[in-house]
Coordinates of C-alpha atoms and ligand atoms in Angstrom, one line a residue:
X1 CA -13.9 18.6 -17.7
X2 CA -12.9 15.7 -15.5
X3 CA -9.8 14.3 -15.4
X4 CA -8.8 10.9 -16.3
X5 CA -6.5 8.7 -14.3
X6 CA -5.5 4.9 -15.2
X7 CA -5.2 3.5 -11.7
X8 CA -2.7 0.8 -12.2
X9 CA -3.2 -2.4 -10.0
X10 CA -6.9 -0.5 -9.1
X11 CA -8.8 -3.6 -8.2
X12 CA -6.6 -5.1 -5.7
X13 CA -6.7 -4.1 -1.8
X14 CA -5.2 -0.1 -1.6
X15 CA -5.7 0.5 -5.8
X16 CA -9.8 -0.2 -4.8
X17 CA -10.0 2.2 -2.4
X18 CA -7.5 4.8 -4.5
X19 CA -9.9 4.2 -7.3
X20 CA -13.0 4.9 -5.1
X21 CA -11.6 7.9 -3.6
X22 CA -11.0 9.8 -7.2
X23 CA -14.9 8.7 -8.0
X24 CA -16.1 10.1 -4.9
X25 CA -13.6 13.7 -5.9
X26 CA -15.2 13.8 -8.9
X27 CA -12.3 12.1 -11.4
X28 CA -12.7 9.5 -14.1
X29 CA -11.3 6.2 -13.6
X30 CA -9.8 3.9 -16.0
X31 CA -8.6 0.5 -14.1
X32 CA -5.6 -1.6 -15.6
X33 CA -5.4 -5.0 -13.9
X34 CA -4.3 -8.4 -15.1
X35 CA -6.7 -9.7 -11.8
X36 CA -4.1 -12.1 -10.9
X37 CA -4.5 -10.5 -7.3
X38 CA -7.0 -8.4 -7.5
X39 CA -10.6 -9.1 -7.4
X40 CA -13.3 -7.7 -10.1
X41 CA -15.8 -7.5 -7.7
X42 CA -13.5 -4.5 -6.3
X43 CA -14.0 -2.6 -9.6
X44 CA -17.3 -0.2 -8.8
X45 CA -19.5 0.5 -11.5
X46 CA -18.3 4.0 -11.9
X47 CA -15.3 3.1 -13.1
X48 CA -14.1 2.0 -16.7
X49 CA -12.0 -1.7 -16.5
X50 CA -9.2 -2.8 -18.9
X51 CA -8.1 -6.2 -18.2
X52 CA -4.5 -6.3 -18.7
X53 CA -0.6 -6.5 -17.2
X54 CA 1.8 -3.9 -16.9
X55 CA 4.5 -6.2 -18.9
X56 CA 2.0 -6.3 -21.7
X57 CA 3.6 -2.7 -23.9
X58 CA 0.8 -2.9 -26.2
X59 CA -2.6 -3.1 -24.2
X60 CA -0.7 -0.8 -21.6
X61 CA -0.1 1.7 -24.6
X62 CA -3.4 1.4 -25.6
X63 CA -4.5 2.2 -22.3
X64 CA -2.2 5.2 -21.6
X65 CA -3.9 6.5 -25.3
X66 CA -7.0 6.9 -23.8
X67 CA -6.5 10.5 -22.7
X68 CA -5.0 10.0 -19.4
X69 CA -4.9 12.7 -17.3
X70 CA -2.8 10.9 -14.0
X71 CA -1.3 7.5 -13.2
X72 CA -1.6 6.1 -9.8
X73 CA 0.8 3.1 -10.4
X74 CA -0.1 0.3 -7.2
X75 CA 0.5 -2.5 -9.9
X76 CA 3.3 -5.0 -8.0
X77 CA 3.9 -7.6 -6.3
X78 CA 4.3 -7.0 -2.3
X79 CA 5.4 -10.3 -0.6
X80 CA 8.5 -9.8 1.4
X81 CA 9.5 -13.6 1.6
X82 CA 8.7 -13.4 -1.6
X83 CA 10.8 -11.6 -3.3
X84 CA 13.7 -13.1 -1.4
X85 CA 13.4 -16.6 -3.1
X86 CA 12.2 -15.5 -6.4
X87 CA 13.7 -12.0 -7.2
X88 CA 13.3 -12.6 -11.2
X89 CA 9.4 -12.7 -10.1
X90 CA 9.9 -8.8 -8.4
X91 CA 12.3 -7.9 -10.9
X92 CA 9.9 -8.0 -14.1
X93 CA 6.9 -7.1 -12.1
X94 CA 7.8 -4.3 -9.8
X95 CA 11.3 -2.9 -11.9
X96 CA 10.3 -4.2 -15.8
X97 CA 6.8 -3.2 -15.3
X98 CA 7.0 0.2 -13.8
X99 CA 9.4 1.4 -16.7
X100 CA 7.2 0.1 -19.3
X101 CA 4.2 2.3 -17.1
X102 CA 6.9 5.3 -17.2
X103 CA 7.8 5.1 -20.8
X104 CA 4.2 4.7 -21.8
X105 CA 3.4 7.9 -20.0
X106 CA 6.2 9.7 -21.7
X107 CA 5.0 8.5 -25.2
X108 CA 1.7 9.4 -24.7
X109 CA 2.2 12.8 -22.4
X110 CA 0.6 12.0 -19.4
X111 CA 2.8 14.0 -16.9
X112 CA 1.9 13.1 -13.5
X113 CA 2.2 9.5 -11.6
X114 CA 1.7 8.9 -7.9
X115 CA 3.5 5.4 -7.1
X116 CA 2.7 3.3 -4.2
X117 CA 5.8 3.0 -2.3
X118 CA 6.8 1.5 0.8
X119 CA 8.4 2.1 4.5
X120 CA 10.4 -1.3 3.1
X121 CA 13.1 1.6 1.8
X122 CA 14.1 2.0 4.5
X123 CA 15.6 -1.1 6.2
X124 CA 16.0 -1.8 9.5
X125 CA 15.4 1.8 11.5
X126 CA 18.0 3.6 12.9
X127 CA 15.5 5.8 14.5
X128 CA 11.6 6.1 14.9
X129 CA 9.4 7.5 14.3
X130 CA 10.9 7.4 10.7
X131 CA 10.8 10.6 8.5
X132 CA 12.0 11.1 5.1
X133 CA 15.5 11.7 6.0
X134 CA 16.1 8.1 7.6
X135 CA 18.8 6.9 5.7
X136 CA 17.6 4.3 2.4
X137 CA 18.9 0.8 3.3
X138 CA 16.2 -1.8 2.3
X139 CA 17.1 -5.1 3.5
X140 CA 14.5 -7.2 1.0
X141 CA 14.4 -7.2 -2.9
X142 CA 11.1 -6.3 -2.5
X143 CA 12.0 -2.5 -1.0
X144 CA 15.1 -2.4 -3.4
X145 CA 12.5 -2.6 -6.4
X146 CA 10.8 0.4 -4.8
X147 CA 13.4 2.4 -4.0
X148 CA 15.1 1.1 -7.9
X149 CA 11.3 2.9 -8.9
X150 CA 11.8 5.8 -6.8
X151 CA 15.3 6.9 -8.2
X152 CA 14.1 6.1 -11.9
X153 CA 11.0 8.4 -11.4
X154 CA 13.5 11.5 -9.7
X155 CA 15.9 10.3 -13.1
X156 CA 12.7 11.2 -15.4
X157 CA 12.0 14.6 -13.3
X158 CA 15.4 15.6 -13.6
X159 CA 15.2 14.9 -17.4
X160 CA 11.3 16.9 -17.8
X161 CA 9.7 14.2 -18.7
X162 CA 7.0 13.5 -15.6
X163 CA 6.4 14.6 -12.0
X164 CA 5.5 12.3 -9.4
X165 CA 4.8 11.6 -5.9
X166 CA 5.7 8.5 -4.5
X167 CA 3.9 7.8 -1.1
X168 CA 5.5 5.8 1.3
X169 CA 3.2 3.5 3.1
X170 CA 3.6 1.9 6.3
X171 CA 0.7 -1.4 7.4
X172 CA -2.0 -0.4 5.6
X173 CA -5.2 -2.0 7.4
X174 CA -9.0 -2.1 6.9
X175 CA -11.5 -1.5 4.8
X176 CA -14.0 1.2 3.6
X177 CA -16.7 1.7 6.1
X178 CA -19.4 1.5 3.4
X179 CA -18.4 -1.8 2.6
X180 CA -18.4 -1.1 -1.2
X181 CA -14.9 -3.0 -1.5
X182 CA -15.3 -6.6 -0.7
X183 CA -13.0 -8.6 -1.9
X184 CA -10.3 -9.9 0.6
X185 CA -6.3 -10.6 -0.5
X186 CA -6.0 -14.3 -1.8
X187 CA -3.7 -16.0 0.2
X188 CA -2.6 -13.3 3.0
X189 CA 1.1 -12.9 3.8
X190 CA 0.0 -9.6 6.6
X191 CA -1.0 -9.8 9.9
X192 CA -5.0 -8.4 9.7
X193 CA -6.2 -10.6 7.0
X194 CA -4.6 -13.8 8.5
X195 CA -6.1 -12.8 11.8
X196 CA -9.6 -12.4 9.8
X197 CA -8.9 -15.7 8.4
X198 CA -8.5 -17.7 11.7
X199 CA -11.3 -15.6 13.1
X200 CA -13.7 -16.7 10.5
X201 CA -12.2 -20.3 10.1
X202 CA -10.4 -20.3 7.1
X203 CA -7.6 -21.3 9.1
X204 CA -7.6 -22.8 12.5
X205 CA -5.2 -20.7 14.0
X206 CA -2.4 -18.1 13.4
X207 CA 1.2 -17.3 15.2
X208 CA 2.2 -14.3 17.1
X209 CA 5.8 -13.8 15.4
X210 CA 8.2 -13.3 18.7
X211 CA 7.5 -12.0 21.7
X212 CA 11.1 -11.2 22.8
X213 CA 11.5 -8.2 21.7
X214 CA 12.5 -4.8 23.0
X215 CA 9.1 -3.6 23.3
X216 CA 6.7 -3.2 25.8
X217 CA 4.7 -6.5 25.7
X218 CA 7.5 -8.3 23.8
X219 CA 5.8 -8.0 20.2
X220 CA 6.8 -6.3 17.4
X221 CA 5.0 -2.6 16.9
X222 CA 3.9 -1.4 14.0
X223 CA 2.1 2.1 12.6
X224 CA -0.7 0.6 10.9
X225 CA -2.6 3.6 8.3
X226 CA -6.4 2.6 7.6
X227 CA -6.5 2.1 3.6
X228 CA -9.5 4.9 3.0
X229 CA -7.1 7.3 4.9
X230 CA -3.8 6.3 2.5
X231 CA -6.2 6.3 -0.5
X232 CA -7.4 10.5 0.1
X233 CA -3.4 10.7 0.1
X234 CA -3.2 9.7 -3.5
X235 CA -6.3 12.3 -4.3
X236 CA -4.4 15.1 -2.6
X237 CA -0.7 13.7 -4.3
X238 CA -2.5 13.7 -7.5
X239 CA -4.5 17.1 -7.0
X240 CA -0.9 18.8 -5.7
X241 CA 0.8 17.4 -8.8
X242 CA -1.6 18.9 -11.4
X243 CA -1.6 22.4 -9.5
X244 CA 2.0 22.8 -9.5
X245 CA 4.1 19.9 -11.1
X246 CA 6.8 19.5 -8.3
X247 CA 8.1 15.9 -7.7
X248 CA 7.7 14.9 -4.0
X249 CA 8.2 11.8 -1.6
X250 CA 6.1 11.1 1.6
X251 CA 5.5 9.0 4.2
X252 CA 2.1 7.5 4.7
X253 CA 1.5 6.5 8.7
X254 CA -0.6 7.8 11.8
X255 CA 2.5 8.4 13.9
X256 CA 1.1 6.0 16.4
X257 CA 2.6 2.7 17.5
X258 CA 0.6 -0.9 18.1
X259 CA 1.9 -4.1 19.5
X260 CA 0.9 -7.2 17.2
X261 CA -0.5 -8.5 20.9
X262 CA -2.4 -5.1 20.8
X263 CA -4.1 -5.6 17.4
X264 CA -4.9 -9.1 18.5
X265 CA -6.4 -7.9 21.8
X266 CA -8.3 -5.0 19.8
X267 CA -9.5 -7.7 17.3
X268 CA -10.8 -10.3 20.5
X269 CA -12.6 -7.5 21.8
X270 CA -14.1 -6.2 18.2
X271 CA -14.9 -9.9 17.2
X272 CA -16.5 -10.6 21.3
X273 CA -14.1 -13.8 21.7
X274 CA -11.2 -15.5 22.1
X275 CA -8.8 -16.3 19.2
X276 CA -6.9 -19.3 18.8
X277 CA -3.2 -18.4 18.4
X278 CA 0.5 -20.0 19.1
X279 CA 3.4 -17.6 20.1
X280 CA 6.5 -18.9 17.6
X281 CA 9.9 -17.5 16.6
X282 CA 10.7 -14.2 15.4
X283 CA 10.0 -13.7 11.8
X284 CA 13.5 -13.2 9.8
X285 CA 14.1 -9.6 8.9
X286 CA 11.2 -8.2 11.3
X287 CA 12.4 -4.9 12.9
X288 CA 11.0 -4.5 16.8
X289 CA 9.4 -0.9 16.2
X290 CA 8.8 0.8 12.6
X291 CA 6.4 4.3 12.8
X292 CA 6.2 6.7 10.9
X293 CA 6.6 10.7 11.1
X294 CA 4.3 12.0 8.5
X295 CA 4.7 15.7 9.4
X296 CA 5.9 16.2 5.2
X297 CA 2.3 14.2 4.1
X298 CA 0.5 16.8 6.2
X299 CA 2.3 19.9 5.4
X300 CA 2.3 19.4 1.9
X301 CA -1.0 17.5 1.7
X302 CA -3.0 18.6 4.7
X303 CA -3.4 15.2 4.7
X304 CA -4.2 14.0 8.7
X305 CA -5.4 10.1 9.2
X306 CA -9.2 10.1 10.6
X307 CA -8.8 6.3 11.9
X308 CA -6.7 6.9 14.7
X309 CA -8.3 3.9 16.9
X310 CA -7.2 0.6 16.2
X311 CA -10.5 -0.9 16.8
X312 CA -12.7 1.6 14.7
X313 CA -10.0 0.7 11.9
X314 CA -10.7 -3.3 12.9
X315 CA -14.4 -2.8 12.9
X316 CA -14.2 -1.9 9.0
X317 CA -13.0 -5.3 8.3
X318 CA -15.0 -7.0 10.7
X319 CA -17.9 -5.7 9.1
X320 CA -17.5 -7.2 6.2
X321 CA -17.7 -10.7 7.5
X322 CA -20.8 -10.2 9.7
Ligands
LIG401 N1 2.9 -11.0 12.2 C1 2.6 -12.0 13.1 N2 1.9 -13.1 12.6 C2 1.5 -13.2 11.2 C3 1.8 -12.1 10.4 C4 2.5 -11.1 10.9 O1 3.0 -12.0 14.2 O2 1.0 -14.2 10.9 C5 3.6 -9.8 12.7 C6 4.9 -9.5 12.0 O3 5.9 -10.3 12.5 C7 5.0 -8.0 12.2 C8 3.6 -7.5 12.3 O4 2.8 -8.7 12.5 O5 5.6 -7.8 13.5 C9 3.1 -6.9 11.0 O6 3.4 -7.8 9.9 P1 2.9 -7.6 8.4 O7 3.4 -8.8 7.6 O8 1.4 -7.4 8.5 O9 3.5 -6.3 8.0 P2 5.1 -5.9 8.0 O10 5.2 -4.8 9.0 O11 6.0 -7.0 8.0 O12 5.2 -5.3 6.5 C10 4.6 -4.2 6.0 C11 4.1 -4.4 4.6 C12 5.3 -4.6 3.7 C13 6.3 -3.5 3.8 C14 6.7 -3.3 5.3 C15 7.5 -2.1 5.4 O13 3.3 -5.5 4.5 O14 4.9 -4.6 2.3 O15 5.5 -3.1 6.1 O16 8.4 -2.2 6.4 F1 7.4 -3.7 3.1

């Protein structure tokens, strides 16, 4: 028989494309979202849909009754700035509502939870390309809340109540090539969707956040992971944790660094013009070069990225406005 997995946060930008992923591998999917991010038109048809928020214990419980097999748990709030001015926001959200998603799985005995984690753990690198070792520093409330997440979920392990893999992400871009997911992020805080926005003229123009620093063209470099790519991680996570029930934590990158003047040249070439942009001061807790080793996703996973070409990766989101 199929199994069941509530997909928590499931209609919003990675939980759509986890929740496609387990359709296409042959799961059920049960999507719990309040929609105040996410977009129903994200939801496929395949999929069953309870509207509803994480820090509501009874329509969660109700949920987590319906004989859940897995939780993927992508349900937070991921704005950096963010979570520096309003931490109470982060707090309830990200900490209050992943405990009340833990303690509904332990009351109803759903064992296994992949959580959407972040290379925010981390802080500012001491080293790259970053591996799982890299000492845990974060230097937003946003990372603490994962990392607060991470250590609860390896408390509840410990204790034999769940197993989990929590799946560190670095810049997830794009979209799926098929262009069944199609709705964009309201009010964009990363670089791709702002650039899509100025390119499509939502917004007249965007800024190029520093180009001082010790990098090659001055710009800050990231590892950016196309989002069908992360989401076959969370099918293999989950898969891995219903063969053999051992708790595990992994990076989620290509390995391969890009310039922010890069992406933006890859996007003027994709797009076939110019793009109207400003160079202005660095962005406050931006570090110059954050990759990723993922050598642990692919040994314990087999998991290998198929995007590797920054402009195949910006053609799926391209596509969608053309
Ligand atoms: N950038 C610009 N202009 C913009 C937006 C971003 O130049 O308008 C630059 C940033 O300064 C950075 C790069 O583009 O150098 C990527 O920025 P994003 O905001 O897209 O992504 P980040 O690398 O800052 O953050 C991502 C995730 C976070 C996560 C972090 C982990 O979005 O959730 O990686 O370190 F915490």
């Amino acid at each position: 028989m199929a199994k069941k997995i509530l997909v928590a946060g499931g209609a919003g930008y990675i939980g759509s494309h986890v929740q496609k992923q387990l359709l296409e591998e042959g799961f059920e999917v049960l999507v719990f979202d309040d929609l105040s991010s996410g977009d129903e038109v994200n939801i496929l048809p395949q999929a069953e849909f309870i509207r509803g928020n994480i820090l509501d214990k009874p329509v969660l419980e109700m949920a987590m009754s319906e004989g859940i097999d897995g939780v993927v748990h992508l349900a937070a709030k991921k704005a950096v700035g963010e979570s520096m001015v309003n931490p109470e926001l982060y707090a309830e959200n990200n900490l209050a509502g992943s405990i009340n998603i833990l303690n509904a799985m332990v009351k109803y005995g759903v064992k296994h939870i992949v959580f959407s984690s972040s290379a925010a753990v981390y802080g500012m690198p001491e080293y790259v390309p970053i591996d799982e070792k890299h000492p845990i520093a974060p230097i937003n409330y946003y990372g603490y809340t994962k990392r607060a997440i991470e250590e609860n979920m390896e408390w509840y392990a410990k204790l034999g109540k769940l197993d989990y893999a929590a799946l560190r992400y670095f810049n997830a871009v794009g979209y799926a090539a098929d262009k069944s997911i199609t709705g964009r992020e309201r009010n964009p805080q990363n670089l791709m969707p702002i650039i899509m926005e100025a390119a499509t003229g939502k917004r007249e123009k965007f800024a190029i956040f520093g180009n001082d620093y010790d990098t090659p063209d001055g710009t800050c470099v990231r590892d950016y992971v196309h989002v069908s790519d992360l989401a076959k991680a969370h099918t293999a996570a989950m898969k891995k944790l219903m063969a053999d029930g051992k708790s595990f934590t992994v990076n989620l990158g290509t390995g391969k660094g890009t310039s922010v003047k890069e992406i933006v040249e890859a996007c003027e070439k994709v797009i076939g013009r110019k793009l109207n942009y400003d160079y202005a001061a660095r962005r406050a807790g931006d570090p110059a070069k954050l990759t990723a080793n993922a050598d642990k996703a692919k040994e314990l996973l087999g998991w290998k990225p198929q995007y590797t070409d920054v402009e195949d990766i910006i053609r799926t989101v391209w596509n969608l406005e053309i």
